[in-house]
Amino acid sequence: MLKLRFHGRGGQGAKVASRITGTAAFLEGCHVQDFPLYGAERRGAPISAFTRISRGTIMERGVIPNPDITIVMDQTLLSDPQAEPLAGLKKNGVVFINTPDSPAQVKDEYNIDAQVVTLDITNIGLDMLGSPIISTLAGAVASRIVGIGEESLKNAVEKELSKIITDQKLIAKNIEAAIYCFRTLELLKIKTIQTTQRQDSVIRMPFEPAKISTPSINTTASSLLKRTGNWRLFKPFWDHDVCTKCMICVTRCPEGCISLNEQGFPVADYEHCKGCMICAEECPKKGIKAVRESGSDSVEVMGT
């Protein structure tokens, strides 16, 4: 049995990626489980999804603490103490990371002792789909690593996306992009060690008062101390020659990240701006551009 764990952020489609992988494996004649774990989901918050694939009956249930394969859909999750995407990965397991960096660079930076596969599926989504849609692409990558056939992947993408969207052209584009990612990666050999727990005991969870069993919004990592701007794809950039200081962008920002400088022009708190670009959509003068983040520099401007 192969066990996969997907790590993404709310809105990236980790659940869909897991569904596509599971459905593709089912079409190959395998027994399959796939399910998500959202937690206190909000857009951008870390979420997980899980897939079990086996030629025989699957008797296990629940989350997967020791995956054979981990799919990391957002590189910034590797340094997020709430996500810990590499936790429990089996010896000789495989990690896929959505990044423009090479496997060697990623292994050195994050001290990863596992097989590492990298591909910039965000950029592929922008090029082939016109937006950073990566759910089907992550499902394609996972299917390739598992060893699923191309035809089963194609049918799985069509089946799962047809439940979500009705635009047949967009579904066809997703299939094309998924097959591109599938063919880009080389087939791997997975040699993880199967571990079986015996004589499991039933764990009884004690009742806890609410202040203990529910996290406080003021605790570390769920307040202003938590940077939410480090995984942004685009950031807003104001043209003050066009800006009329109407403050619509300030009032529309869902994160409260926009304030006024001493001259009365809007400025963003880039430490916490998620790059939703609602400010640009709402600006009546179209004086806000979406600037593509690219490492420490942001140079490519996307029309709004």
Coordinates of C-alpha atoms in Angstrom, one line a residue:
M1 CA 0.0 0.0 0.0
L2 CA 1.2 3.5 -0.8
K3 CA 0.2 6.4 1.5
L4 CA 0.2 10.0 0.3
R5 CA -0.1 13.2 2.2
F6 CA -0.9 16.5 0.4
H7 CA 0.0 19.8 2.0
G8 CA -1.4 23.0 0.6
R9 CA -3.0 26.3 1.6
G10 CA -6.7 27.0 1.7
G11 CA -7.7 27.8 -1.9
Q12 CA -4.9 25.8 -3.6
G13 CA -7.0 22.6 -4.1
A14 CA -5.1 20.0 -2.0
K15 CA -8.4 18.2 -1.6
V16 CA -9.0 18.1 -5.4
A17 CA -5.4 17.0 -6.0
S18 CA -6.0 14.1 -3.6
R19 CA -9.3 13.2 -5.3
I20 CA -7.7 13.2 -8.7
T21 CA -4.9 10.9 -7.5
G22 CA -7.3 8.6 -5.8
T23 CA -9.8 8.4 -8.7
A24 CA -6.9 7.8 -11.2
A25 CA -5.7 4.9 -9.0
F26 CA -9.3 3.6 -8.7
L27 CA -9.6 3.6 -12.5
E28 CA -6.4 1.5 -12.5
G29 CA -8.2 -1.1 -10.5
C30 CA -6.8 -0.2 -7.0
H31 CA -8.6 0.1 -3.7
V32 CA -8.5 3.7 -2.6
Q33 CA -9.2 6.1 0.2
D34 CA -8.9 9.9 -0.1
F35 CA -10.1 12.6 2.3
P36 CA -9.1 16.1 3.5
L37 CA -8.4 17.6 6.9
Y38 CA -9.3 21.3 7.0
G39 CA -9.0 22.3 10.6
A40 CA -9.9 26.0 11.1
E41 CA -9.7 26.6 7.4
R42 CA -9.5 30.1 6.0
R43 CA -8.0 31.1 2.6
G44 CA -4.2 30.6 2.9
A45 CA -4.2 28.5 6.0
P46 CA -2.3 25.2 5.9
I47 CA -4.5 22.2 5.1
S48 CA -3.8 18.5 4.4
A49 CA -5.4 15.8 2.4
F50 CA -4.7 12.1 2.4
T51 CA -4.7 9.2 -0.1
R52 CA -4.2 5.5 0.4
I53 CA -3.8 3.3 -2.6
S54 CA -3.6 -0.5 -2.5
R55 CA -4.0 -3.6 -4.7
G56 CA -5.7 -5.3 -1.7
T57 CA -8.4 -4.3 0.8
I58 CA -7.5 -1.3 2.9
M59 CA -8.2 -1.9 6.6
E60 CA -6.6 1.4 8.0
R61 CA -8.6 4.5 8.6
G62 CA -7.7 8.0 9.8
V63 CA -5.0 10.5 9.0
I64 CA -1.6 9.4 7.6
P65 CA 1.2 10.1 10.1
N66 CA 3.9 8.2 8.1
P67 CA 3.4 8.8 4.4
D68 CA 5.5 7.2 1.6
I69 CA 5.0 10.3 -0.5
T70 CA 4.5 13.9 0.5
I71 CA 3.2 16.5 -1.9
V72 CA 4.0 20.1 -0.9
M73 CA 2.0 22.5 -3.0
D74 CA 3.5 25.6 -1.4
Q75 CA 7.2 25.9 -0.6
T76 CA 6.7 28.3 2.3
L77 CA 4.9 25.5 4.2
L78 CA 8.4 23.9 4.7
S79 CA 9.2 26.6 7.2
D80 CA 5.7 26.8 8.8
P81 CA 5.7 25.2 12.3
Q82 CA 2.0 24.6 12.0
A83 CA 2.2 22.5 8.8
E84 CA 5.4 20.4 9.2
P85 CA 4.9 18.7 5.8
L86 CA 8.0 16.5 6.2
A87 CA 6.9 15.1 9.6
G88 CA 6.8 11.3 9.7
L89 CA 7.9 10.7 6.1
K90 CA 9.1 7.1 5.8
K91 CA 12.8 6.4 5.2
N92 CA 13.5 6.5 1.4
G93 CA 10.2 8.3 0.9
V94 CA 9.5 10.9 -1.8
V95 CA 8.9 14.6 -1.4
F96 CA 7.5 16.6 -4.2
I97 CA 7.8 20.4 -3.8
N98 CA 6.2 23.1 -6.0
T99 CA 9.2 25.4 -6.6
P100 CA 11.5 26.7 -9.3
D101 CA 14.5 25.5 -7.3
S102 CA 16.3 22.2 -8.1
P103 CA 16.1 19.2 -5.9
A104 CA 19.7 19.7 -4.7
Q105 CA 19.0 23.3 -3.7
V106 CA 15.9 22.3 -1.8
K107 CA 17.6 19.4 0.0
D108 CA 20.4 21.8 1.1
E109 CA 18.1 24.6 2.2
Y110 CA 15.7 22.5 4.2
N111 CA 18.1 19.6 5.2
I112 CA 15.8 17.0 3.6
D113 CA 17.0 13.3 3.8
A114 CA 14.6 11.9 1.2
Q115 CA 14.1 11.6 -2.5
V116 CA 13.2 15.1 -3.7
V117 CA 11.3 16.0 -6.8
T118 CA 10.7 19.6 -7.8
L119 CA 8.6 21.3 -10.5
D120 CA 7.3 24.9 -10.7
I121 CA 3.6 24.0 -11.2
T122 CA 2.5 27.5 -10.2
N123 CA 4.3 28.9 -13.2
I124 CA 2.9 26.1 -15.4
G125 CA -0.6 27.0 -14.2
L126 CA 0.0 30.7 -15.0
D127 CA 1.4 29.8 -18.5
M128 CA -1.2 27.2 -19.5
L129 CA -4.3 28.1 -17.5
G130 CA -3.8 31.8 -17.1
S131 CA -4.0 31.7 -13.3
P132 CA -2.2 30.0 -10.5
I133 CA -4.5 26.9 -10.5
I134 CA -2.4 24.0 -9.3
S135 CA -4.9 21.4 -8.0
T136 CA -5.0 19.3 -11.1
L137 CA -1.3 19.7 -11.7
A138 CA -0.4 18.5 -8.2
G139 CA -2.7 15.5 -8.8
A140 CA -0.9 14.8 -12.0
V141 CA 2.5 15.0 -10.3
A142 CA 1.3 12.6 -7.5
S143 CA -0.1 10.2 -10.1
R144 CA 3.2 10.1 -11.9
I145 CA 5.2 9.4 -8.8
V146 CA 2.8 6.7 -7.8
G147 CA 3.1 5.1 -11.2
I148 CA -0.5 5.5 -12.5
G149 CA -1.2 5.4 -16.2
E150 CA -1.6 8.5 -18.3
E151 CA -5.1 7.6 -19.6
S152 CA -6.4 7.0 -16.1
L153 CA -5.1 10.4 -15.0
K154 CA -6.8 12.1 -18.0
N155 CA -10.1 10.4 -17.1
A156 CA -9.7 11.2 -13.4
V157 CA -9.1 15.0 -14.1
E158 CA -12.2 15.1 -16.4
K159 CA -14.4 13.2 -13.9
E160 CA -13.4 15.3 -10.8
L161 CA -13.4 18.7 -12.5
S162 CA -16.8 18.0 -14.1
K163 CA -18.2 17.9 -10.5
I164 CA -16.8 21.4 -9.8
I165 CA -17.0 23.4 -13.1
T166 CA -19.1 23.3 -16.3
D167 CA -16.7 25.1 -18.6
Q168 CA -15.5 22.3 -21.0
K169 CA -12.7 24.4 -22.4
L170 CA -11.3 25.0 -19.0
I171 CA -11.5 21.3 -18.2
A172 CA -9.7 20.5 -21.5
K173 CA -7.0 23.1 -20.6
N174 CA -6.5 21.5 -17.2
I175 CA -6.2 18.0 -18.8
E176 CA -3.5 19.4 -21.2
A177 CA -1.6 21.0 -18.3
A178 CA -1.9 17.9 -16.1
I179 CA -0.5 15.7 -18.9
Y180 CA 2.3 18.2 -19.5
C181 CA 3.3 17.9 -15.8
F182 CA 2.9 14.1 -15.9
R183 CA 5.2 13.8 -18.9
T184 CA 7.8 16.2 -17.5
L185 CA 8.6 14.1 -14.5
E186 CA 10.6 10.8 -14.7
L187 CA 9.2 7.6 -13.3
L188 CA 10.5 6.9 -9.8
K189 CA 11.2 3.8 -7.8
I190 CA 9.7 4.0 -4.3
K191 CA 11.4 1.8 -1.8
T192 CA 9.9 2.8 1.6
I193 CA 9.8 0.4 4.5
Q194 CA 6.3 -0.8 5.4
T195 CA 5.5 -0.4 9.0
T196 CA 2.6 -2.2 10.7
Q197 CA 1.4 -1.4 14.2
R198 CA 0.2 -4.3 16.2
Q199 CA -1.9 -4.6 19.3
D200 CA -3.2 -1.0 18.9
S201 CA -4.9 0.2 22.0
V202 CA -8.0 2.5 22.0
I203 CA -7.1 6.1 22.9
R204 CA -9.6 7.8 25.1
M205 CA -9.5 11.6 24.8
P206 CA -10.3 13.4 28.0
F207 CA -12.8 16.2 28.1
E208 CA -11.0 19.6 28.1
P209 CA -12.4 23.0 29.0
A210 CA -12.9 25.3 26.0
K211 CA -9.9 27.5 26.7
I212 CA -7.6 24.5 26.5
S213 CA -9.2 22.6 23.6
T214 CA -9.7 25.5 21.3
P215 CA -6.8 27.8 20.2
S216 CA -6.9 31.4 21.1
I217 CA -6.6 33.9 18.2
N218 CA -4.1 35.8 20.4
T219 CA -1.7 32.9 20.6
T220 CA 1.6 32.8 18.7
A221 CA 1.1 31.9 15.0
S222 CA -2.5 33.0 14.8
S223 CA -2.1 36.7 15.4
L224 CA 0.0 39.6 14.0
L225 CA 3.0 37.6 14.9
K226 CA 2.1 35.2 12.0
R227 CA 3.4 36.5 8.7
T228 CA 0.8 35.7 5.9
G229 CA 2.5 37.7 3.2
N230 CA 5.4 35.3 2.6
W231 CA 3.4 33.0 0.4
R232 CA 1.8 35.7 -1.7
L233 CA 2.0 35.3 -5.5
F234 CA 1.1 38.9 -6.4
K235 CA 1.3 42.1 -4.4
P236 CA -0.5 45.4 -5.0
F237 CA 1.5 48.3 -6.2
W238 CA -0.1 51.8 -6.2
D239 CA 0.3 54.5 -8.9
H240 CA 0.0 57.7 -6.8
D241 CA -0.2 59.8 -9.9
V242 CA -3.6 58.1 -10.5
C243 CA -4.7 57.7 -6.9
T244 CA -7.4 60.1 -5.8
K245 CA -7.1 59.1 -2.1
C246 CA -10.8 57.9 -2.1
M247 CA -9.8 55.1 0.4
I248 CA -12.0 52.5 -1.3
C249 CA -9.0 50.1 -1.3
V250 CA -8.5 50.7 2.5
T251 CA -12.2 49.8 3.2
R252 CA -12.3 46.8 0.9
C253 CA -9.1 45.1 2.1
P254 CA -10.4 41.9 3.9
E255 CA -7.3 41.6 5.9
G256 CA -7.1 45.3 7.1
C257 CA -3.6 45.5 5.6
I258 CA -3.9 48.9 3.9
S259 CA -3.3 52.2 5.7
L260 CA -2.5 55.8 4.8
N261 CA 0.9 57.4 4.8
E262 CA 1.7 60.9 5.9
Q263 CA 0.6 62.3 2.5
G264 CA -2.7 60.5 2.6
F265 CA -1.8 57.8 0.0
P266 CA -2.6 54.1 0.7
V267 CA 0.2 51.8 1.6
A268 CA 0.1 48.0 2.2
D269 CA 1.5 46.0 5.1
Y270 CA 3.3 43.5 3.0
E271 CA 4.1 41.3 6.0
H272 CA 0.5 40.3 6.1
C273 CA -1.0 41.2 2.7
K274 CA -2.1 37.8 1.1
G275 CA -2.2 39.2 -2.4
C276 CA -5.9 38.6 -3.0
M277 CA -5.9 41.8 -5.2
I278 CA -9.4 42.8 -4.2
C279 CA -8.0 46.3 -3.8
A280 CA -7.0 46.4 -7.4
E281 CA -10.4 45.1 -8.6
E282 CA -12.2 47.7 -6.5
C283 CA -10.1 50.7 -7.4
P284 CA -12.3 53.0 -9.5
K285 CA -9.3 54.6 -11.2
K286 CA -7.5 51.3 -11.9
G287 CA -4.5 52.7 -10.1
I288 CA -3.3 49.5 -8.5
K289 CA -1.3 46.9 -10.4
A290 CA -0.6 43.2 -9.5
V291 CA 3.1 42.7 -9.3
R292 CA 4.3 39.1 -9.5
E293 CA 6.5 38.1 -6.6
S294 CA 9.8 36.6 -7.7
G295 CA 12.1 35.9 -4.8
S296 CA 13.4 39.1 -3.2
D297 CA 12.5 41.1 -6.3
S298 CA 9.1 41.8 -7.8
V299 CA 9.4 42.9 -11.4
E300 CA 6.7 41.3 -13.6
V301 CA 3.5 43.4 -13.7
M302 CA 0.2 41.6 -14.5
G303 CA -2.5 43.8 -16.0
T304 CA -5.6 44.4 -13.7

